[in-house]
Amino acid sequence: MNSETETIRTAVLEAWRDTLEAEPASDDENFFEAGGNSILAVALQRRLVKALGRAVPLRQIHENPTVAGLLGISAAGVPSGQEQTAGEPPALTLYCLPYAGASARMYADWNSRMPSSVTVQPLELPGRGARWSEPALTGMTALLEDLAGAMDEARHTPYALFGHSFGGVLAFELTRHLTDRGFPAPRRLLVSACLAPHEATPVETNHDLSDEEFTERLRKLRGTPEELLENEELMELYLPTIRADYTILDHYRAPRITPLKCPVSVFHGADDQDVPQASVGEWAQYSSGSFAAEEIAGDHFFLRDSEDELLAKLALHLGDEPTEDE
């Protein structure tokens, strides 16, 4: 074993040990049989990338989950023809859309928690976060035009779209909007806690409730911090923004079911009463490629309560399946 290989092996062993808090029984021991899981695989990948200073694809860790296998991956680095050098764009940009009334700042720390091959780009809607001074938009078309204006890089850089709840509806419509305007299709559409488009319009409207009724509705949904709901001054500022989102959702009418030019992944909470498991499969009609559904521990806001599990599963779904145009 030459000195370079020995150095790589030492790094692999240290990353394995720090992740599983145990030594591998042999170079052929399977990481997942030794106690690893999808979340720990992401942690292992981060440690390998940091130690080796090169990309280590998460998919290959799952395909070669032994010290011997990792040694081969680490020695080779990124598969032939996919090398990245300083100054090159990331392998994939993941654009993220928040749920109704929320700021895209909720995704601020995802960059440090996703594989190194993925750059997370939160898409902030008018009326919140850094765009607080801008009026919130109440029309779907206007909002899609606004969001597309922040995505010019997607014309020539591989990307995917993710949205939670209302953000899932936006991600779906944004996929259609972008491709209609000549953008390449995303590598994958990923939605969480979101009914399929033809089921997404609420049975009863919410945007036209009185302030008191609307506030109580938000309390029941659990997406708004209680300290905000109890602060009348803050709610006076906040209500127009979240009403704008619900105005869009209440008036939403899904297009005729036509498959998108990309695969679709759906994440749903095991205890989500708003998106029952029986409805999750309805999304399959919108995928022209593969369709996958993943259950996450928690209710409608598992994005907040089971974030580590969601991020690990998101990483696995951001693979290398081509769209129809590729």
XYZ file of N, CA and C in Angstrom, residues 63-214:
456
model
N -23.779 2.845 -2.574
C -23.514 1.705 -3.451
C -22.250 0.943 -3.050
N -21.368 1.584 -2.290
C -20.098 0.968 -1.884
C -19.849 1.200 -0.405
N -20.732 0.693 0.477
C -20.698 1.054 1.900
C -19.722 0.261 2.766
N -18.507 0.026 2.266
C -17.474 -0.648 3.045
C -16.218 0.206 3.021
N -15.296 -0.068 3.912
C -14.033 0.668 3.900
C -13.332 0.478 2.558
N -13.329 -0.759 2.072
C -12.694 -1.039 0.786
C -13.382 -0.261 -0.333
N -14.727 -0.234 -0.295
C -15.470 0.491 -1.307
C -15.244 1.982 -1.211
N -15.263 2.506 0.009
C -15.027 3.929 0.218
C -13.616 4.315 -0.183
N -12.700 3.429 -0.004
C -11.318 3.678 -0.385
C -11.226 3.872 -1.895
N -11.959 3.035 -2.622
C -11.969 3.170 -4.071
C -12.617 4.458 -4.525
N -13.738 4.828 -3.889
C -14.406 6.075 -4.224
C -13.508 7.258 -3.922
N -12.909 7.229 -2.730
C -12.107 8.367 -2.299
C -10.871 8.541 -3.168
N -10.301 7.431 -3.575
C -9.111 7.521 -4.417
C -9.456 8.079 -5.787
N -10.665 7.697 -6.274
C -11.052 8.146 -7.602
C -11.669 9.532 -7.585
N -12.276 9.904 -6.464
C -12.953 11.188 -6.389
C -14.264 11.149 -7.139
N -14.604 12.209 -7.823
C -15.839 12.273 -8.585
C -15.710 11.372 -9.792
N -16.775 10.650 -10.195
C -16.704 9.784 -11.350
C -16.154 10.491 -12.580
N -15.474 9.723 -13.423
C -14.828 10.273 -14.602
C -15.788 11.121 -15.408
N -15.308 12.296 -15.846
C -16.120 13.193 -16.647
C -16.945 14.157 -15.828
N -16.907 14.027 -14.477
C -17.708 14.907 -13.631
C -16.837 15.697 -12.660
N -15.539 15.790 -12.910
C -14.651 16.485 -11.991
C -15.042 17.946 -11.874
N -14.906 18.475 -10.650
C -15.142 19.877 -10.411
C -13.855 20.511 -9.946
N -13.581 21.696 -10.445
C -12.419 22.441 -10.013
C -12.881 23.759 -9.435
N -11.952 24.446 -8.752
C -12.303 25.712 -8.141
C -12.855 26.670 -9.188
N -13.922 27.357 -8.843
C -14.515 28.316 -9.751
C -15.649 27.754 -10.583
N -15.787 26.434 -10.658
C -16.880 25.840 -11.403
C -18.176 25.934 -10.597
N -19.325 25.966 -11.261
C -20.599 26.012 -10.534
C -20.843 24.707 -9.815
N -21.718 24.690 -8.810
C -22.013 23.446 -8.098
C -22.677 22.448 -9.025
N -22.637 21.172 -8.640
C -23.250 20.142 -9.466
C -24.753 20.348 -9.576
N -25.374 20.895 -8.545
C -26.823 21.065 -8.547
C -27.199 22.205 -7.601
N -28.130 23.046 -8.043
C -28.695 24.083 -7.182
C -30.104 23.663 -6.783
N -30.376 23.639 -5.498
C -31.695 23.295 -4.987
C -32.400 24.576 -4.551
N -33.397 24.999 -5.334
C -34.184 26.180 -5.000
C -35.321 25.769 -4.064
N -35.441 26.480 -2.929
C -36.389 26.078 -1.883
C -37.441 27.154 -1.639
N -38.694 26.718 -1.568
C -39.827 27.616 -1.351
C -40.497 27.316 -0.020
N -40.816 28.346 0.765
C -41.376 28.137 2.106
C -42.877 27.912 2.099
N -43.415 27.510 3.247
C -44.857 27.352 3.385
C -45.519 28.718 3.569
N -46.820 28.761 3.567
C -47.575 30.017 3.575
C -47.161 30.916 4.734
N -46.864 32.164 4.403
C -46.526 33.158 5.408
C -45.101 33.122 5.899
N -44.359 32.066 5.582
C -43.007 31.905 6.116
C -41.965 32.596 5.236
N -40.812 32.828 5.836
C -39.681 33.389 5.105
C -38.769 32.264 4.636
N -38.127 32.452 3.506
C -37.187 31.458 2.995
C -35.951 31.348 3.873
N -35.832 32.225 4.865
C -34.709 32.109 5.804
C -34.769 30.811 6.596
N -35.923 30.143 6.560
C -36.038 28.864 7.250
C -35.067 27.833 6.677
N -34.588 28.073 5.452
C -33.642 27.145 4.822
C -32.185 27.619 4.927
N -31.946 28.640 5.741
C -30.641 29.299 5.761
C -29.474 28.368 6.076
N -29.689 27.378 6.947
C -28.566 26.523 7.345
C -28.491 25.213 6.555
N -29.340 25.047 5.556
C -29.347 23.790 4.817
C -28.076 23.590 3.990
N -27.454 24.665 3.556
C -26.233 24.515 2.759
C -25.162 23.730 3.495
N -25.043 23.976 4.783
C -24.011 23.300 5.569
C -24.407 21.886 5.959
N -25.631 21.494 5.645
C -26.126 20.187 6.079
C -26.478 19.264 4.915
N -26.285 19.763 3.701
C -26.538 18.961 2.515
C -25.221 18.510 1.901
N -25.251 17.531 1.003
C -24.016 17.085 0.347
C -23.294 18.247 -0.323
N -21.979 18.141 -0.419
C -21.182 19.222 -0.988
C -21.510 19.481 -2.447
N -22.126 18.523 -3.120
C -22.469 18.684 -4.536
C -23.756 19.475 -4.741
N -24.410 19.860 -3.646
C -25.682 20.584 -3.726
C -25.539 21.957 -3.077
N -25.945 22.999 -3.782
C -26.008 24.335 -3.209
C -27.470 24.709 -3.017
N -27.846 25.023 -1.792
C -29.228 25.379 -1.474
C -29.437 26.872 -1.707
N -30.460 27.205 -2.479
C -30.784 28.597 -2.777
C -32.229 28.887 -2.373
N -32.444 29.463 -1.177
C -33.813 29.805 -0.779
C -34.379 30.885 -1.705
N -35.644 30.751 -2.055
C -36.320 31.754 -2.873
C -37.255 32.553 -1.974
N -36.894 33.798 -1.714
C -37.692 34.643 -0.821
C -38.844 35.272 -1.580
N -40.029 35.189 -0.999
C -41.212 35.801 -1.592
C -41.322 37.250 -1.127
N -41.945 38.127 -1.923
C -42.146 39.515 -1.486
C -42.935 39.572 -0.184
N -42.580 40.559 0.645
C -43.338 40.784 1.868
C -42.797 40.094 3.093
N -41.607 39.487 2.990
C -41.026 38.783 4.146
C -39.510 38.755 4.016
N -38.853 38.464 5.136
C -37.398 38.364 5.138
C -36.738 39.625 4.607
N -35.763 39.441 3.740
C -35.044 40.580 3.165
C -35.930 41.410 2.243
N -37.113 40.882 1.889
C -38.032 41.588 0.996
C -39.264 42.089 1.761
N -39.063 42.340 3.052
C -40.166 42.739 3.923
C -40.874 43.999 3.430
N -40.116 44.942 2.877
C -40.698 46.225 2.486
C -41.513 46.138 1.200
N -41.423 45.028 0.469
C -42.167 44.877 -0.778
C -43.567 44.333 -0.478
N -44.564 44.776 -1.215
C -45.922 44.254 -0.986
C -46.022 42.792 -1.377
N -46.694 42.006 -0.550
C -46.912 40.595 -0.873
C -47.840 40.506 -2.081
N -47.595 39.509 -2.925
C -48.383 39.344 -4.146
C -49.554 38.396 -3.910
N -50.679 38.688 -4.521
C -51.887 37.883 -4.313
C -52.293 37.103 -5.567
N -51.485 37.167 -6.609
C -51.784 36.445 -7.838
C -50.689 35.447 -8.173
N -51.067 34.239 -8.566
C -50.094 33.196 -8.856
C -49.169 33.589 -10.012
N -49.711 34.103 -11.092
C -48.882 34.440 -12.257
C -47.835 35.479 -11.915
N -48.254 36.530 -11.212
C -47.311 37.579 -10.836
C -46.211 37.033 -9.926
N -46.579 36.150 -9.006
C -45.596 35.580 -8.092
C -44.617 34.679 -8.841
N -45.114 33.890 -9.785
C -44.226 33.025 -10.563
C -43.242 33.844 -11.396
N -43.704 34.922 -11.979
C -42.820 35.799 -12.739
C -41.740 36.383 -11.836
N -42.138 36.774 -10.636
C -41.199 37.322 -9.663
C -40.134 36.289 -9.294
N -40.551 35.069 -8.995
C -39.610 34.028 -8.583
C -38.680 33.634 -9.724
N -39.231 33.527 -10.925
C -38.404 33.165 -12.081
C -37.316 34.203 -12.325
N -37.602 35.455 -11.952
C -36.610 36.513 -12.126
C -35.366 36.326 -11.286
N -35.475 35.507 -10.227
C -34.323 35.242 -9.364
C -33.621 33.943 -9.731
N -34.016 33.341 -10.855
C -33.504 32.008 -11.198
C -32.826 31.955 -12.565
N -32.254 33.062 -13.007
C -31.651 33.075 -14.335
C -30.541 32.034 -14.476
N -29.838 31.753 -13.370
C -28.769 30.743 -13.404
C -29.297 29.380 -13.823
N -30.585 29.136 -13.561
C -31.165 27.831 -13.885
C -31.258 27.596 -15.391
N -31.024 28.616 -16.192
C -31.030 28.429 -17.644
C -29.846 27.593 -18.106
N -28.752 27.615 -17.305
C -27.548 26.901 -17.741
C -26.855 26.121 -16.623
N -27.508 26.008 -15.471
C -26.954 25.244 -14.360
C -27.989 24.218 -13.889
N -27.616 22.955 -13.723
C -28.581 21.953 -13.251
C -29.230 22.381 -11.938
N -30.521 22.141 -11.815
C -31.231 22.586 -10.618
C -32.373 21.630 -10.288
N -32.864 21.764 -9.064
C -34.058 21.059 -8.608
C -34.886 22.054 -7.815
N -36.168 21.743 -7.613
C -37.068 22.611 -6.866
C -37.660 21.845 -5.687
N -37.705 22.522 -4.532
C -38.304 21.933 -3.331
C -39.265 22.934 -2.709
N -40.425 22.436 -2.261
C -41.354 23.304 -1.552
C -42.140 22.525 -0.517
N -42.454 23.191 0.590
C -43.208 22.558 1.676
C -44.605 23.163 1.745
N -45.637 22.304 1.748
C -47.035 22.723 1.867
C -47.390 23.697 0.730
N -47.768 24.927 1.029
C -48.030 25.924 -0.010
C -46.827 26.055 -0.936
N -45.627 25.940 -0.369
C -44.412 26.007 -1.174
C -44.336 24.879 -2.187
N -44.976 23.730 -1.874
C -45.006 22.622 -2.820
C -45.841 22.957 -4.045
N -46.982 23.630 -3.825
C -47.812 24.077 -4.945
C -47.030 25.069 -5.795
N -46.331 26.005 -5.132
C -45.522 26.974 -5.874
C -44.416 26.277 -6.668
N -43.761 25.295 -6.057
C -42.685 24.581 -6.746
C -43.214 23.868 -7.984
N -44.393 23.262 -7.879
C -45.015 22.595 -9.026
C -45.321 23.598 -10.131
N -45.985 24.700 -9.779
C -46.345 25.691 -10.787
C -45.111 26.387 -11.358
N -44.088 26.571 -10.532
C -42.853 27.197 -11.010
C -42.139 26.286 -12.008
N -42.213 24.987 -11.794
C -41.644 24.033 -12.751
C -42.301 24.216 -14.114
N -43.610 24.297 -14.138
C -44.338 24.500 -15.392
C -44.021 25.860 -16.003
N -43.977 26.884 -15.169
C -43.727 28.251 -15.625
C -42.351 28.360 -16.282
N -41.352 27.788 -15.656
C -39.986 27.886 -16.175
C -39.846 27.166 -17.511
N -40.357 25.951 -17.589
C -40.208 25.189 -18.831
C -41.017 25.821 -19.965
N -42.151 26.434 -19.641
C -42.934 27.140 -20.662
C -42.169 28.331 -21.222
N -41.209 28.847 -20.454
C -40.438 30.011 -20.876
C -39.035 29.644 -21.344
N -38.849 28.389 -21.663
C -37.600 27.986 -22.297
C -36.503 27.521 -21.373
N -36.756 27.477 -20.069
C -35.769 26.934 -19.143
C -35.688 25.419 -19.333
N -34.533 24.817 -19.095
C -34.505 23.350 -19.054
C -35.326 22.866 -17.868
N -35.846 21.659 -17.959
C -36.610 21.100 -16.843
C -35.687 20.861 -15.656
N -36.211 20.945 -14.429
C -35.378 20.633 -13.264
C -34.996 19.162 -13.248
N -33.920 18.850 -12.561
C -33.538 17.452 -12.411
C -34.605 16.678 -11.645
N -35.277 17.367 -10.732
C -36.317 16.703 -9.944
C -37.165 17.757 -9.246
N -38.461 17.485 -9.144
C -39.353 18.275 -8.302
C -39.543 17.508 -7.010
N -39.308 18.196 -5.873
C -39.462 17.574 -4.564
C -40.451 18.407 -3.759
N -41.509 17.774 -3.284
C -42.516 18.479 -2.502
C -42.736 17.744 -1.188
N -43.085 18.497 -0.162
C -43.350 17.869 1.132
C -44.611 18.463 1.742
N -45.361 17.602 2.450
C -46.597 18.015 3.129
C -47.521 18.764 2.183
N -47.665 18.243 0.972
C -48.427 18.956 -0.051
C -49.319 17.988 -0.827
N -50.596 18.283 -0.887
C -51.516 17.498 -1.697
C -51.194 17.672 -3.177
N -51.514 16.679 -3.985
C -51.332 16.801 -5.427
C -52.124 18.001 -5.936
N -51.673 18.660 -7.004
C -52.313 19.898 -7.469
C -53.829 19.824 -7.606
N -54.355 18.732 -8.138
C -55.804 18.658 -8.341
C -56.574 18.485 -7.034
N -55.853 18.298 -5.920
C -56.505 18.196 -4.606
C -56.129 19.361 -3.689
N -55.283 20.276 -4.176
C -54.648 21.261 -3.291
C -55.532 22.436 -2.915
N -56.542 22.774 -3.725
C -57.382 23.920 -3.406
C -58.205 23.636 -2.153
N -58.138 24.496 -1.135
C -58.893 24.246 0.103
C -60.390 24.144 -0.154
N -61.058 23.293 0.597
C -62.509 23.146 0.484
C -63.199 24.417 0.967
N -62.657 25.006 2.042
C -63.183 26.265 2.563
C -62.097 27.329 2.462
N -62.469 28.539 2.112
C -61.489 29.613 1.974
C -61.019 30.098 3.349
N -59.814 30.645 3.375
C -59.233 31.148 4.617
C -58.877 32.632 4.540
N -58.546 33.107 3.340
C -58.022 34.469 3.216
C -59.039 35.532 3.606
N -60.351 35.190 3.543
C -61.400 36.165 3.805
C -61.977 36.087 5.215
N -61.328 35.312 6.080
C -61.771 35.246 7.469
C -61.466 36.563 8.183
N -62.176 36.829 9.270
C -61.855 38.001 10.089
C -60.478 37.814 10.703
N -59.889 38.875 11.205
C -58.563 38.769 11.812
C -58.555 37.739 12.934
N -59.605 37.749 13.763
C -59.662 36.818 14.881
C -59.788 35.379 14.397
N -60.658 35.154 13.424
C -60.829 33.801 12.879
C -59.571 33.321 12.170
N -58.951 34.225 11.443
C -57.748 33.865 10.695
C -56.608 33.516 11.647
